[in-house]
PDB file of C-alpha atoms in Angstrom:
ATOM      1  CA  GLY A1182       3.888 -19.128  -6.234  1.00  0.00           C
ATOM      2  CA  ALA A1183       0.448 -17.926  -7.096  1.00  0.00           C
ATOM      3  CA  GLY A1184       0.731 -14.819  -4.975  1.00  0.00           C
ATOM      4  CA  VAL A1185       2.686 -13.156  -2.263  1.00  0.00           C
ATOM      5  CA  SER A1186       2.867 -15.267   0.845  1.00  0.00           C
ATOM      6  CA  GLN A1187       3.522 -13.787   4.193  1.00  0.00           C
ATOM      7  CA  SER A1188       3.935 -15.886   7.601  1.00  0.00           C
ATOM      8  CA  PRO A1189       2.965 -15.811  10.206  1.00  0.00           C
ATOM      9  CA  SER A1190      -0.461 -14.376   9.612  1.00  0.00           C
ATOM     10  CA  ASN A1191      -0.561 -13.429  13.314  1.00  0.00           C
ATOM     11  CA  LYS A1192       2.126 -13.083  15.890  1.00  0.00           C
ATOM     12  CA  VAL A1193       1.583 -12.041  19.592  1.00  0.00           C
ATOM     13  CA  THR A1194       4.812 -11.457  21.500  1.00  0.00           C
ATOM     14  CA  GLU A1195       5.814  -9.636  24.612  1.00  0.00           C
ATOM     15  CA  LYS A1196       7.638  -6.461  24.842  1.00  0.00           C
ATOM     16  CA  GLY A1197      11.358  -6.915  24.504  1.00  0.00           C
ATOM     17  CA  LYS A1198      11.244 -10.018  22.498  1.00  0.00           C
ATOM     18  CA  ASP A1199      12.567 -10.384  18.972  1.00  0.00           C
ATOM     19  CA  VAL A1200      10.255 -11.238  16.002  1.00  0.00           C
ATOM     20  CA  GLU A1201      10.808 -12.327  12.499  1.00  0.00           C
ATOM     21  CA  LEU A1202       8.292 -11.806   9.752  1.00  0.00           C
ATOM     22  CA  ARG A1203       8.674 -13.694   6.434  1.00  0.00           C
ATOM     23  CA  CYS A1204       7.669 -12.712   2.791  1.00  0.00           C
ATOM     24  CA  ASP A1205       7.716 -14.962  -0.140  1.00  0.00           C
ATOM     25  CA  PRO A1206       7.173 -12.869  -3.304  1.00  0.00           C
ATOM     26  CA  ILE A1207       5.791 -13.977  -6.443  1.00  0.00           C
ATOM     27  CA  SER A1208       8.170 -16.028  -8.485  1.00  0.00           C
ATOM     28  CA  GLY A1209      10.449 -13.935 -10.688  1.00  0.00           C
ATOM     29  CA  HIS A1210       9.486 -10.699  -9.196  1.00  0.00           C
ATOM     30  CA  THR A1211      12.676  -8.666  -8.716  1.00  0.00           C
ATOM     31  CA  ALA A1212      11.320  -5.850  -6.435  1.00  0.00           C
ATOM     32  CA  LEU A1213      10.140  -6.511  -2.938  1.00  0.00           C
ATOM     33  CA  TYR A1214       8.757  -3.794  -0.584  1.00  0.00           C
ATOM     34  CA  TRP A1215       7.632  -3.817   3.189  1.00  0.00           C
ATOM     35  CA  TYR A1216       4.989  -1.491   4.419  1.00  0.00           C
ATOM     36  CA  ARG A1217       3.435  -1.107   7.787  1.00  0.00           C
ATOM     37  CA  GLN A1218      -0.213  -0.428   8.434  1.00  0.00           C
ATOM     38  CA  SER A1219      -1.269   0.826  11.798  1.00  0.00           C
ATOM     39  CA  LEU A1220      -4.716   0.988  12.957  1.00  0.00           C
ATOM     40  CA  GLY A1221      -6.478   3.998  11.101  1.00  0.00           C
ATOM     41  CA  GLN A1222      -3.282   4.954   9.403  1.00  0.00           C
ATOM     42  CA  GLY A1223      -2.231   4.678   5.909  1.00  0.00           C
ATOM     43  CA  LEU A1224       0.628   2.383   4.568  1.00  0.00           C
ATOM     44  CA  GLU A1225       3.919   3.528   5.812  1.00  0.00           C
ATOM     45  CA  PHE A1226       6.943   2.472   3.633  1.00  0.00           C
ATOM     46  CA  LEU A1227       9.589   0.753   5.512  1.00  0.00           C
ATOM     47  CA  ILE A1228      12.139  -0.780   2.977  1.00  0.00           C
ATOM     48  CA  TYR A1229      12.700  -1.762  -0.573  1.00  0.00           C
ATOM     49  CA  PHE A1230      14.739  -4.391  -2.198  1.00  0.00           C
ATOM     50  CA  GLN A1231      15.884  -4.703  -5.832  1.00  0.00           C
ATOM     51  CA  GLY A1232      17.248  -8.151  -6.096  1.00  0.00           C
ATOM     52  CA  ASN A1233      19.101  -8.782  -2.759  1.00  0.00           C
ATOM     53  CA  SER A1234      20.122  -5.103  -2.233  1.00  0.00           C
ATOM     54  CA  ALA A1235      18.209  -2.531  -0.410  1.00  0.00           C
ATOM     55  CA  PRO A1236      18.741   0.766  -2.074  1.00  0.00           C
ATOM     56  CA  ASP A1237      16.346   2.435   0.227  1.00  0.00           C
ATOM     57  CA  LYS A1238      16.033   1.794   3.773  1.00  0.00           C
ATOM     58  CA  SER A1239      14.762   5.307   4.680  1.00  0.00           C
ATOM     59  CA  GLY A1240      11.527   4.172   6.085  1.00  0.00           C
ATOM     60  CA  LEU A1241      12.762   1.760   8.690  1.00  0.00           C
ATOM     61  CA  PRO A1242      11.591   3.482  12.127  1.00  0.00           C
ATOM     62  CA  SER A1243      14.644   2.754  14.264  1.00  0.00           C
ATOM     63  CA  ASP A1244      17.760   0.546  14.371  1.00  0.00           C
ATOM     64  CA  ARG A1245      15.637  -2.192  15.919  1.00  0.00           C
ATOM     65  CA  PHE A1246      14.291  -2.877  12.450  1.00  0.00           C
ATOM     66  CA  SER A1247      16.145  -4.843   9.776  1.00  0.00           C
ATOM     67  CA  ALA A1248      15.423  -6.682   6.751  1.00  0.00           C
ATOM     68  CA  GLU A1249      17.146  -9.065   4.460  1.00  0.00           C
ATOM     69  CA  ARG A1250      16.573 -10.877   1.092  1.00  0.00           C
ATOM     70  CA  THR A1251      18.373 -13.832  -0.032  1.00  0.00           C
ATOM     71  CA  GLY A1252      18.446 -15.430  -3.544  1.00  0.00           C
ATOM     72  CA  GLY A1253      16.457 -12.744  -4.999  1.00  0.00           C
ATOM     73  CA  SER A1254      13.266 -14.347  -3.335  1.00  0.00           C
ATOM     74  CA  VAL A1255      12.363 -14.679   0.294  1.00  0.00           C
ATOM     75  CA  SER A1256      12.732 -11.683   2.518  1.00  0.00           C
ATOM     76  CA  THR A1257      12.754 -11.609   6.349  1.00  0.00           C
ATOM     77  CA  LEU A1258      11.908  -8.420   8.462  1.00  0.00           C
ATOM     78  CA  THR A1259      13.268  -8.585  12.000  1.00  0.00           C
ATOM     79  CA  ILE A1260      12.201  -6.448  14.793  1.00  0.00           C
ATOM     80  CA  GLN A1261      14.280  -6.537  17.761  1.00  0.00           C
ATOM     81  CA  ARG A1262      13.305  -5.712  21.296  1.00  0.00           C
ATOM     82  CA  THR A1263       9.739  -5.074  20.181  1.00  0.00           C
ATOM     83  CA  GLN A1264       7.871  -2.170  21.718  1.00  0.00           C
ATOM     84  CA  GLN A1265       4.002  -1.746  22.027  1.00  0.00           C
ATOM     85  CA  GLU A1266       4.138   0.986  19.332  1.00  0.00           C
ATOM     86  CA  ASP A1267       5.347  -1.736  16.865  1.00  0.00           C
ATOM     87  CA  SER A1268       2.046  -3.362  16.822  1.00  0.00           C
ATOM     88  CA  ALA A1269       0.609  -3.039  13.351  1.00  0.00           C
ATOM     89  CA  VAL A1270      -0.058  -5.156  10.254  1.00  0.00           C
ATOM     90  CA  TYR A1271       3.169  -5.479   8.245  1.00  0.00           C
ATOM     91  CA  LEU A1272       2.516  -5.932   4.562  1.00  0.00           C
ATOM     92  CA  CYS A1273       4.696  -7.258   1.922  1.00  0.00           C
ATOM     93  CA  ALA A1274       4.408  -6.530  -1.810  1.00  0.00           C
ATOM     94  CA  SER A1275       6.321  -7.444  -4.914  1.00  0.00           C
ATOM     95  CA  SER A1276       6.561  -6.365  -8.492  1.00  0.00           C
ATOM     96  CA  GLN A1277       7.946  -7.720 -11.479  1.00  0.00           C
ATOM     97  CA  ASN A1278      10.548  -4.926 -12.100  1.00  0.00           C
ATOM     98  CA  ARG A1279      11.447  -1.544 -10.715  1.00  0.00           C
ATOM     99  CA  GLY A1280       9.515   1.217 -12.354  1.00  0.00           C
ATOM    100  CA  THR A1281       6.944   3.914 -11.815  1.00  0.00           C
ATOM    101  CA  ASN A1282       4.178   2.056 -13.649  1.00  0.00           C
ATOM    102  CA  GLU A1283       4.682  -1.118 -11.976  1.00  0.00           C
ATOM    103  CA  LYS A1284       1.629  -2.812 -10.275  1.00  0.00           C
ATOM    104  CA  LEU A1285       2.413  -4.042  -6.750  1.00  0.00           C
ATOM    105  CA  PHE A1286       1.070  -7.462  -5.602  1.00  0.00           C
ATOM    106  CA  PHE A1287       0.330  -7.505  -1.891  1.00  0.00           C
ATOM    107  CA  GLY A1288       0.340 -10.380   0.499  1.00  0.00           C
ATOM    108  CA  SER A1289      -2.302 -10.629   3.222  1.00  0.00           C
ATOM    109  CA  GLY A1290      -0.047  -9.286   5.878  1.00  0.00           C
ATOM    110  CA  THR A1291       1.194 -10.180   9.320  1.00  0.00           C
ATOM    111  CA  GLN A1292      -0.758  -8.877  12.312  1.00  0.00           C
ATOM    112  CA  LEU A1293       1.737  -8.111  15.013  1.00  0.00           C
ATOM    113  CA  SER A1294       0.657  -7.577  18.497  1.00  0.00           C
ATOM    114  CA  VAL A1295       2.992  -6.547  21.158  1.00  0.00           C
ATOM    115  CA  LEU A1296       1.664  -7.091  24.637  1.00  0.00           C
TER     116      LEU A1296
ATOM    117  CA  GLY H 965       8.682  15.351   0.042  1.00  0.00           C
ATOM    118  CA  ASP H 966       6.011  13.414  -1.881  1.00  0.00           C
ATOM    119  CA  SER H 967       2.757  12.888  -0.198  1.00  0.00           C
ATOM    120  CA  VAL H 968      -0.851  11.803  -0.906  1.00  0.00           C
ATOM    121  CA  THR H 969      -3.931  13.199   0.830  1.00  0.00           C
ATOM    122  CA  GLN H 970      -7.236  11.551   0.604  1.00  0.00           C
ATOM    123  CA  MET H 971     -10.652  12.295   2.243  1.00  0.00           C
ATOM    124  CA  GLU H 972     -11.229  10.813   5.697  1.00  0.00           C
ATOM    125  CA  GLY H 973     -13.850   8.196   6.008  1.00  0.00           C
ATOM    126  CA  PRO H 974     -15.888   6.333   6.666  1.00  0.00           C
ATOM    127  CA  VAL H 975     -18.054   7.061   3.853  1.00  0.00           C
ATOM    128  CA  THR H 976     -21.385   5.551   3.937  1.00  0.00           C
ATOM    129  CA  LEU H 977     -23.812   5.240   1.037  1.00  0.00           C
ATOM    130  CA  SER H 978     -26.867   3.415  -0.144  1.00  0.00           C
ATOM    131  CA  GLU H 979     -26.706   1.123  -2.920  1.00  0.00           C
ATOM    132  CA  GLU H 980     -26.917   2.832  -6.468  1.00  0.00           C
ATOM    133  CA  ALA H 981     -25.622   5.983  -4.980  1.00  0.00           C
ATOM    134  CA  PHE H 982     -22.853   8.089  -6.715  1.00  0.00           C
ATOM    135  CA  LEU H 983     -19.383   7.857  -5.118  1.00  0.00           C
ATOM    136  CA  THR H 984     -16.504  10.304  -4.948  1.00  0.00           C
ATOM    137  CA  ILE H 985     -13.345   9.688  -2.885  1.00  0.00           C
ATOM    138  CA  ASN H 986     -11.196  12.821  -3.336  1.00  0.00           C
ATOM    139  CA  CYS H 987      -7.310  12.392  -3.617  1.00  0.00           C
ATOM    140  CA  THR H 988      -4.510  15.164  -3.982  1.00  0.00           C
ATOM    141  CA  TYR H 989      -0.921  14.620  -4.188  1.00  0.00           C
ATOM    142  CA  THR H 990       2.502  16.577  -3.969  1.00  0.00           C
ATOM    143  CA  ALA H 991       5.215  15.365  -6.061  1.00  0.00           C
ATOM    144  CA  THR H 992       8.698  16.474  -7.199  1.00  0.00           C
ATOM    145  CA  GLY H 993       8.311  14.833 -10.521  1.00  0.00           C
ATOM    146  CA  TYR H 994       5.699  13.475 -12.944  1.00  0.00           C
ATOM    147  CA  PRO H 995       4.250  10.558 -10.952  1.00  0.00           C
ATOM    148  CA  SER H 996       2.240   7.695 -11.801  1.00  0.00           C
ATOM    149  CA  LEU H 997      -1.058   7.527  -9.885  1.00  0.00           C
ATOM    150  CA  PHE H 998      -2.866   4.541  -8.439  1.00  0.00           C
ATOM    151  CA  TRP H 999      -6.013   3.513  -6.744  1.00  0.00           C
ATOM    152  CA  TYR H1000      -5.799   0.138  -4.517  1.00  0.00           C
ATOM    153  CA  VAL H1001      -8.673  -1.460  -2.965  1.00  0.00           C
ATOM    154  CA  GLN H1002      -8.729  -3.709   0.258  1.00  0.00           C
ATOM    155  CA  TYR H1003     -11.858  -5.825   0.535  1.00  0.00           C
ATOM    156  CA  PRO H1004     -12.615  -7.247   3.876  1.00  0.00           C
ATOM    157  CA  GLY H1005     -10.223 -10.171   4.903  1.00  0.00           C
ATOM    158  CA  GLU H1006      -8.228  -9.701   1.605  1.00  0.00           C
ATOM    159  CA  GLY H1007      -4.865  -8.151   0.563  1.00  0.00           C
ATOM    160  CA  LEU H1008      -4.660  -4.887  -1.216  1.00  0.00           C
ATOM    161  CA  GLN H1009      -4.983  -5.135  -4.850  1.00  0.00           C
ATOM    162  CA  LEU H1010      -4.696  -2.587  -7.799  1.00  0.00           C
ATOM    163  CA  LEU H1011      -7.939  -1.078  -8.931  1.00  0.00           C
ATOM    164  CA  LEU H1012      -6.769   1.285 -11.587  1.00  0.00           C
ATOM    165  CA  LYS H1013      -3.961   3.502 -12.528  1.00  0.00           C
ATOM    166  CA  ALA H1014      -2.946   6.489 -14.828  1.00  0.00           C
ATOM    167  CA  THR H1015       0.584   7.309 -15.949  1.00  0.00           C
ATOM    168  CA  LYS H1016       0.375  10.787 -17.347  1.00  0.00           C
ATOM    169  CA  ALA H1017      -1.706  14.026 -17.204  1.00  0.00           C
ATOM    170  CA  ASP H1018      -5.236  13.703 -18.551  1.00  0.00           C
ATOM    171  CA  ASP H1019      -5.143   9.887 -18.570  1.00  0.00           C
ATOM    172  CA  LYS H1020      -8.181   8.155 -17.142  1.00  0.00           C
ATOM    173  CA  GLY H1021      -8.018   4.803 -15.365  1.00  0.00           C
ATOM    174  CA  SER H1022     -10.918   2.580 -15.234  1.00  0.00           C
ATOM    175  CA  ASN H1023     -11.911  -0.685 -13.817  1.00  0.00           C
ATOM    176  CA  LYS H1024     -15.079  -2.406 -12.381  1.00  0.00           C
ATOM    177  CA  GLY H1025     -17.105   0.783 -13.152  1.00  0.00           C
ATOM    178  CA  PHE H1026     -14.686   3.096 -11.154  1.00  0.00           C
ATOM    179  CA  GLU H1027     -12.888   5.868 -12.864  1.00  0.00           C
ATOM    180  CA  ALA H1028     -10.168   8.439 -12.022  1.00  0.00           C
ATOM    181  CA  THR H1029      -8.740  11.190 -14.198  1.00  0.00           C
ATOM    182  CA  TYR H1030      -5.055  12.477 -13.677  1.00  0.00           C
ATOM    183  CA  ARG H1031      -5.491  16.164 -13.211  1.00  0.00           C
ATOM    184  CA  LYS H1032      -2.005  17.780 -13.114  1.00  0.00           C
ATOM    185  CA  GLU H1033      -3.491  21.316 -12.847  1.00  0.00           C
ATOM    186  CA  THR H1034      -5.214  20.436  -9.661  1.00  0.00           C
ATOM    187  CA  THR H1035      -2.744  17.688  -8.690  1.00  0.00           C
ATOM    188  CA  SER H1036      -5.815  15.470  -7.966  1.00  0.00           C
ATOM    189  CA  PHE H1037      -6.917  11.835  -8.912  1.00  0.00           C
ATOM    190  CA  HIS H1038     -10.420  11.701  -7.539  1.00  0.00           C
ATOM    191  CA  LEU H1039     -12.016   8.179  -7.678  1.00  0.00           C
ATOM    192  CA  GLU H1040     -15.502   7.984  -8.871  1.00  0.00           C
ATOM    193  CA  LYS H1041     -18.318   5.488  -9.519  1.00  0.00           C
ATOM    194  CA  GLY H1042     -21.725   6.125 -10.835  1.00  0.00           C
ATOM    195  CA  SER H1043     -23.592   3.426  -8.926  1.00  0.00           C
ATOM    196  CA  VAL H1044     -22.154   1.577  -6.041  1.00  0.00           C
ATOM    197  CA  GLN H1045     -22.941  -1.842  -4.881  1.00  0.00           C
ATOM    198  CA  VAL H1046     -22.761  -3.485  -1.578  1.00  0.00           C
ATOM    199  CA  SER H1047     -19.859  -5.498  -2.820  1.00  0.00           C
ATOM    200  CA  ASP H1048     -17.919  -2.298  -3.220  1.00  0.00           C
ATOM    201  CA  SER H1049     -17.565  -1.892   0.499  1.00  0.00           C
ATOM    202  CA  ALA H1050     -13.840  -1.787   1.050  1.00  0.00           C
ATOM    203  CA  VAL H1051     -10.967   0.519   2.112  1.00  0.00           C
ATOM    204  CA  TYR H1052      -9.598   2.466  -0.891  1.00  0.00           C
ATOM    205  CA  PHE H1053      -6.088   3.983  -1.038  1.00  0.00           C
ATOM    206  CA  CYS H1054      -4.658   6.483  -3.453  1.00  0.00           C
ATOM    207  CA  ALA H1055      -1.136   6.122  -4.205  1.00  0.00           C
ATOM    208  CA  LEU H1056       1.758   7.664  -6.342  1.00  0.00           C
ATOM    209  CA  SER H1057       4.947   6.518  -7.720  1.00  0.00           C
ATOM    210  CA  ASP H1058       7.409   9.324  -8.541  1.00  0.00           C
ATOM    211  CA  PRO H1059      10.312   8.883 -10.789  1.00  0.00           C
ATOM    212  CA  GLY H1060      11.742  12.079  -9.089  1.00  0.00           C
ATOM    213  CA  THR H1061      12.389   9.696  -6.040  1.00  0.00           C
ATOM    214  CA  GLY H1062      13.754   6.980  -8.241  1.00  0.00           C
ATOM    215  CA  GLY H1063      10.349   5.434  -9.011  1.00  0.00           C
ATOM    216  CA  PHE H1064      10.982   2.619  -6.434  1.00  0.00           C
ATOM    217  CA  LYS H1065       8.650   3.787  -3.651  1.00  0.00           C
ATOM    218  CA  THR H1066       5.131   3.802  -4.033  1.00  0.00           C
ATOM    219  CA  ILE H1067       3.601   6.228  -1.459  1.00  0.00           C
ATOM    220  CA  PHE H1068       0.035   5.649  -0.094  1.00  0.00           C
ATOM    221  CA  GLY H1069      -2.717   7.951   1.383  1.00  0.00           C
ATOM    222  CA  ALA H1070      -4.258   6.996   4.712  1.00  0.00           C
ATOM    223  CA  GLY H1071      -7.150   5.100   2.923  1.00  0.00           C
ATOM    224  CA  THR H1072     -10.872   5.717   2.954  1.00  0.00           C
ATOM    225  CA  ARG H1073     -13.297   3.162   4.261  1.00  0.00           C
ATOM    226  CA  LEU H1074     -16.497   2.695   2.145  1.00  0.00           C
ATOM    227  CA  PHE H1075     -19.536   1.231   3.440  1.00  0.00           C
ATOM    228  CA  VAL H1076     -22.577   0.406   1.021  1.00  0.00           C
ATOM    229  CA  LYS H1077     -25.898  -0.197   2.491  1.00  0.00           C
ATOM    230  CA  ALA H1078     -28.533  -2.389   0.674  1.00  0.00           C
TER     231      ALA H1078
END
């Protein structure tokens, strides 16, 4: 596609429910990243994919968070048993290759609100 | 571990004023440095980057110079416009950490008044 697409753009859920957030990266981009942006905070790294594998899961806040990527393309971030502190904007980014000089292309994010 | 520290906002300036947003970093290796910008209602986008010491990144009138001796990458613009109102994020990507994780600062919100 023309850019990184995330869905839904907004999600309101009740505490304790599970949610799935989807990211469709730019076609041909091998690297995919998930970040979390809380109100007044910077971007918190969650997980990185190179192809379908996730060599770095160190940023996932707890075992309630998981992510997968299939076909080297679409990725899903799943949050189980959501808590109020999970409320944030979840951003997805992709880059053509893995590398320190690579420019990240960001989606518009999913605003998650846990009531 | 690696980290990025940038000045807290918000920063409020009048149109045509000079802008500086400070950014310092800590890294184990020799990182690449970036400034990303988030305009209201839009996603983050790369503004400029520098990949080695003394490099200057520039775009849209903004500049930042990679200063290894002071571990800084301050963003500057000589004359801001209302359309520059946005949140600016300093970031690094460090080969010492495998180069696959870009670390961001907390962001600095800029308001430019007409």
